[in-house]
PDB file of C-alpha atoms in Angstrom:
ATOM      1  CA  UNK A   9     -10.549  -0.615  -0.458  1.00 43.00           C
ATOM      2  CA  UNK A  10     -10.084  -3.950   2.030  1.00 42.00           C
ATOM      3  CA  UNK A  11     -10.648  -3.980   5.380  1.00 44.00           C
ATOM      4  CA  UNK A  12      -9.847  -6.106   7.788  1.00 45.00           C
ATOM      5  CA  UNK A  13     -10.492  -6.976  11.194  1.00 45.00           C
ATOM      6  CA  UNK A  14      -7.612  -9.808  12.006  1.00 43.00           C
ATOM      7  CA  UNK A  15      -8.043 -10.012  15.428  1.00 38.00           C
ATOM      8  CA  UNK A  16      -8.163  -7.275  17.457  1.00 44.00           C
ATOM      9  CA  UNK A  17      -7.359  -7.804  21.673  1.00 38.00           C
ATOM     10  CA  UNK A  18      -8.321  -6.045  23.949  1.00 36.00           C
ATOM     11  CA  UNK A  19      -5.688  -4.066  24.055  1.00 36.00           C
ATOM     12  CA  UNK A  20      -5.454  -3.169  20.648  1.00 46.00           C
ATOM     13  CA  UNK A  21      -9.014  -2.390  20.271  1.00 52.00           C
ATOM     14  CA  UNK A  22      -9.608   0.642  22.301  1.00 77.00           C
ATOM     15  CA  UNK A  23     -11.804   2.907  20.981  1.00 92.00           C
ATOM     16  CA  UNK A  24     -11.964   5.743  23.208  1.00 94.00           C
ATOM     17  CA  UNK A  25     -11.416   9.242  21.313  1.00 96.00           C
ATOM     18  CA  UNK A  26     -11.892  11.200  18.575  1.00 97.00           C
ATOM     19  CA  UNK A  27     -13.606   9.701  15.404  1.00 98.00           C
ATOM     20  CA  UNK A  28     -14.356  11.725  12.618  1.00 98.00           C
ATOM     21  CA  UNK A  29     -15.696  10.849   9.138  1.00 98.00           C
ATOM     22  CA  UNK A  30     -18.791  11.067   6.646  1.00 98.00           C
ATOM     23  CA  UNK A  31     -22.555  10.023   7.530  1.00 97.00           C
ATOM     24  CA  UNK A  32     -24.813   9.821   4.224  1.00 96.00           C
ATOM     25  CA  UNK A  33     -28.316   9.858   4.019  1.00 95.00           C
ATOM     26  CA  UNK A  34     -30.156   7.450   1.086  1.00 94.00           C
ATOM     27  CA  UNK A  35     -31.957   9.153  -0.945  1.00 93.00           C
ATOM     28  CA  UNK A  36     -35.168  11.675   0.081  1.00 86.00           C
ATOM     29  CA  UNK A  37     -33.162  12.633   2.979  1.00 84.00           C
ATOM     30  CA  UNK A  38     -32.657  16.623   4.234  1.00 84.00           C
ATOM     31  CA  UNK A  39     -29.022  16.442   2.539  1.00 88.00           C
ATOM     32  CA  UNK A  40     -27.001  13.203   1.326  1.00 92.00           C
ATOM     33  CA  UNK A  41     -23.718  14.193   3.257  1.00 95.00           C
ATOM     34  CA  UNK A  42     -22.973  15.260   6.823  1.00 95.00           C
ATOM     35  CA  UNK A  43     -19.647  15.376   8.348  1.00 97.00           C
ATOM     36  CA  UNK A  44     -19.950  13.102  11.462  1.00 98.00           C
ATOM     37  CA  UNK A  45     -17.840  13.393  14.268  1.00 98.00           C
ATOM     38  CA  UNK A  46     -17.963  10.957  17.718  1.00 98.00           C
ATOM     39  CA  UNK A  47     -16.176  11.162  21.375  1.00 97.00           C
ATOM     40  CA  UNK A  48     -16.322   7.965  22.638  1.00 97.00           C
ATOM     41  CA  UNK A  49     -15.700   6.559  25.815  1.00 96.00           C
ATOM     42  CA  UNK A  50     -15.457   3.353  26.904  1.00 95.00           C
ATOM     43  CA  UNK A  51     -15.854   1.545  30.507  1.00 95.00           C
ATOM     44  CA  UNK A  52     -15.190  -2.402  29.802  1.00 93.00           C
ATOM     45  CA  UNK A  53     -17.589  -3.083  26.929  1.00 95.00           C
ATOM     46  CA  UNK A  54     -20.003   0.163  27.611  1.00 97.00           C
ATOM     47  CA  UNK A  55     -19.745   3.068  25.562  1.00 97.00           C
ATOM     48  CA  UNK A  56     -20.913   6.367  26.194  1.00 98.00           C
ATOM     49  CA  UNK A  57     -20.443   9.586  24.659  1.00 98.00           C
ATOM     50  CA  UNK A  58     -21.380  12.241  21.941  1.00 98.00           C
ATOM     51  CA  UNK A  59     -21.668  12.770  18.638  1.00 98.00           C
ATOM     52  CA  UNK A  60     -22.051  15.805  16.392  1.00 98.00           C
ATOM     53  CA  UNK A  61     -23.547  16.488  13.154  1.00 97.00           C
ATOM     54  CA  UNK A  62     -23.393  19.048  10.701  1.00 95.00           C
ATOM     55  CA  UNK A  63     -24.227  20.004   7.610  1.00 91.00           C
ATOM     56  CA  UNK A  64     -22.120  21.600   5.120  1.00 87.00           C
ATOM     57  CA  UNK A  65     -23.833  25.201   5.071  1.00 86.00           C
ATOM     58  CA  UNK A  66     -23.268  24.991   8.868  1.00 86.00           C
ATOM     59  CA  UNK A  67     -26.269  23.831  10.552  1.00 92.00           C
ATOM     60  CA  UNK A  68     -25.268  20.968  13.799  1.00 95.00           C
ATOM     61  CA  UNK A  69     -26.781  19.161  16.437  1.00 96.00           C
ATOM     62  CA  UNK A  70     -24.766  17.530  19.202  1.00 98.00           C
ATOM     63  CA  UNK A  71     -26.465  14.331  20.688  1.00 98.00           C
ATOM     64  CA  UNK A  72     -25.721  12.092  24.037  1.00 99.00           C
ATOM     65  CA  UNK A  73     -25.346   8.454  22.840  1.00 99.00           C
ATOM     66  CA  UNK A  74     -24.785   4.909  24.944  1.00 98.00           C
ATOM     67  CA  UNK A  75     -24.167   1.975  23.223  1.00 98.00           C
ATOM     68  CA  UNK A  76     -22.059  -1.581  23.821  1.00 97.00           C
ATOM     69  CA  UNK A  77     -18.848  -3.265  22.677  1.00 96.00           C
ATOM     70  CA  UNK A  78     -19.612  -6.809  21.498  1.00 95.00           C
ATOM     71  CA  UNK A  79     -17.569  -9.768  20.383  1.00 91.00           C
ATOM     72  CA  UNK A  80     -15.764  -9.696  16.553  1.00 92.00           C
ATOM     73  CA  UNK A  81     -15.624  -5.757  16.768  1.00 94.00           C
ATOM     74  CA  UNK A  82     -19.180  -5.185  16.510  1.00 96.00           C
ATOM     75  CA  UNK A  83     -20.711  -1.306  18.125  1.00 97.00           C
ATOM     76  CA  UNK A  84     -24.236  -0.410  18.805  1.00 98.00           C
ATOM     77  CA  UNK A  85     -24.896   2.648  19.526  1.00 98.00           C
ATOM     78  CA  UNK A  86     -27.949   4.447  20.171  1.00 99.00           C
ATOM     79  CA  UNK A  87     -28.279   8.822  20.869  1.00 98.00           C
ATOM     80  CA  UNK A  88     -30.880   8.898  23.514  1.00 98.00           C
ATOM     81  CA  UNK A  89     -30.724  12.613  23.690  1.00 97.00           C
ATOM     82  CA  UNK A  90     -30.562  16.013  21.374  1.00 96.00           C
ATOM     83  CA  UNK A  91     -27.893  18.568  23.646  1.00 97.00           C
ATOM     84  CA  UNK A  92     -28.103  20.897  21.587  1.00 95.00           C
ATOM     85  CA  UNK A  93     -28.676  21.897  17.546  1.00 94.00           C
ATOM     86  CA  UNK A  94     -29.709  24.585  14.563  1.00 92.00           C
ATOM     87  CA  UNK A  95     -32.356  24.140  12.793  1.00 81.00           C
ATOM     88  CA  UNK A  96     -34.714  25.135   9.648  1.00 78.00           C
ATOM     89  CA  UNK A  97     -38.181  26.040  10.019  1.00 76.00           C
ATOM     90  CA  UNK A  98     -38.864  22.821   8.456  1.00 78.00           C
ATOM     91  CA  UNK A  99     -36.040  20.290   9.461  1.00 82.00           C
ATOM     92  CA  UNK A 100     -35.692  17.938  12.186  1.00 89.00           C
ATOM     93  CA  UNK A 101     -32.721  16.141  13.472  1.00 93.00           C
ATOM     94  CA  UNK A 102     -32.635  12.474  13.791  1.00 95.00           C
ATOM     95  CA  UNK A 103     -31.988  10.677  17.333  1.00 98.00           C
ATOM     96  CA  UNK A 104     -30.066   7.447  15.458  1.00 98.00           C
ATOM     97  CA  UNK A 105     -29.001   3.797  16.306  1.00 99.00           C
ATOM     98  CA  UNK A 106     -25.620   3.034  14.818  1.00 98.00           C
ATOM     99  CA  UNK A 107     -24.495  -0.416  13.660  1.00 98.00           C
ATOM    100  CA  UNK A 108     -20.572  -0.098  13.964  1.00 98.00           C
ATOM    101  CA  UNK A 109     -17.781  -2.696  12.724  1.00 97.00           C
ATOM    102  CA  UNK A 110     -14.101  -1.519  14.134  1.00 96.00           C
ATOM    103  CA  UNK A 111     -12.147  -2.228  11.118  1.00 95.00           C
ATOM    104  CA  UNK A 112      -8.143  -2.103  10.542  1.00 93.00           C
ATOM    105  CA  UNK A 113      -6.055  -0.983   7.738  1.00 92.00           C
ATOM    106  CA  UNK A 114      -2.811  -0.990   7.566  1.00 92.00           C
ATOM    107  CA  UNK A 115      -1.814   1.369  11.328  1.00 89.00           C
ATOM    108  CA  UNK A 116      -5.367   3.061  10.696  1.00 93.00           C
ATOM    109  CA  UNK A 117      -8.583   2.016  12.677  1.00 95.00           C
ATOM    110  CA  UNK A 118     -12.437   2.711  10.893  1.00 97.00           C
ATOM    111  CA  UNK A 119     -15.559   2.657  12.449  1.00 98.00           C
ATOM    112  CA  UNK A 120     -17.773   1.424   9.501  1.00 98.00           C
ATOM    113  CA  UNK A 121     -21.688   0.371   9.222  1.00 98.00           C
ATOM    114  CA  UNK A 122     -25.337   1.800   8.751  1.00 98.00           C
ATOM    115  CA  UNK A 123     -27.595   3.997  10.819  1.00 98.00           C
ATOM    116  CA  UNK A 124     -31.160   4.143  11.583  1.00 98.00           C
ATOM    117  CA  UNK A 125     -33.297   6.693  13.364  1.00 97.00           C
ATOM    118  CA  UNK A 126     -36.491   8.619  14.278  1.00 96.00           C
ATOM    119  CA  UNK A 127     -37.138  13.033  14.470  1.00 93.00           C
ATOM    120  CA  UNK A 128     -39.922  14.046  16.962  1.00 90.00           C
ATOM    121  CA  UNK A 129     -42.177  13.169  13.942  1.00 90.00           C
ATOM    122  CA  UNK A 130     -41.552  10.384  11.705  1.00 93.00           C
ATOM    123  CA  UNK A 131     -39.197   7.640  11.269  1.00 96.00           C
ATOM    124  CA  UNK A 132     -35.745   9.075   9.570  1.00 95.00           C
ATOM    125  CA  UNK A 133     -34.264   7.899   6.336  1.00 96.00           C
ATOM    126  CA  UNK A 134     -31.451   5.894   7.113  1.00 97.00           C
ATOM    127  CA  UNK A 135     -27.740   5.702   5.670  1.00 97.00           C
ATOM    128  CA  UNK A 136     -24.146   4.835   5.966  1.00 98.00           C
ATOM    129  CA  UNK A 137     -21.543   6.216   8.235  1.00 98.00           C
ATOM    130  CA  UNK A 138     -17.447   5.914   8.264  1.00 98.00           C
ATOM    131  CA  UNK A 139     -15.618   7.068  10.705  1.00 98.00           C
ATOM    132  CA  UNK A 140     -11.328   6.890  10.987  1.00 97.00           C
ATOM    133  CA  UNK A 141      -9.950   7.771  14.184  1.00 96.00           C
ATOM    134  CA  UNK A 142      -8.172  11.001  14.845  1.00 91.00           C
ATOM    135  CA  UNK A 143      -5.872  12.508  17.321  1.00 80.00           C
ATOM    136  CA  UNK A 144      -8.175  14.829  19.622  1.00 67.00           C
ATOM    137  CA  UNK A 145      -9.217  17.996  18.150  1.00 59.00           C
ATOM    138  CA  UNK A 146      -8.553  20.966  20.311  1.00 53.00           C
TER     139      UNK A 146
END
């Protein structure tokens, strides 16, 4: 699948909203798939917001993230806080550092790129994420 960036203004490159998608986890991690879902919101080329993660036998954590918009499309973000999550006995969520590229296809916009991070105890195992933009969710 081809992506491309083209260029994006300003104007066409607003990323404030709902972004849902697919974070994986190389291997080792608690579970190689998480459905990933961010609310960003933007202020010039700051970004703020949260994100939520869940597994798919229904455990979730919801984390406060800031992060900037740079030049050619590029996102960092980085969670700075844990709001609130389920756990195992054994299991620790990750705070994470996105690497983002805003990618276009066709009328659809991605959010594509890696993640690292660290739990209260170790440093995490890192992965991939892709996000597409969606129409609020209710």
């Amino acid at each position: 699948m081809l992506y491309t960036l083209g260029h994006i203004a300003a104007q066409d490159r607003k990323i404030d909203g709902y972004w849902s998608g697919e974070l994986t986890q190389n291997e080792g991690g608690f579970v190689p798939n998480y459905i990933f879902e961010v609310y960003i919101q933007s202020d010039g080329n700051d970004i703020s917001g949260e994100a939520i993660v869940s597994t798919p036998d229904s455990l979730s954590a919801k984390m406060l993230f800031k992060g900037k918009f740079h030049q050619g499309g590029f996102l960092k973000l980085k969670e700075y806080e844990i709001k609130e999550a389920t756990t195992l006995m054994d299991q620790e969520w990750c705070l994470k550092t996105l690497s983002l590229f805003l990618k276009k296809k066709d009328d659809e916009y991605f959010l594509i790129g890696f993640w690292t991070g660290v739990s209260r105890s170790s440093v995490c195992i890192p992965g991939k994420i892709k996000l597409r933009r969606r129409a609020q969710r209710v």
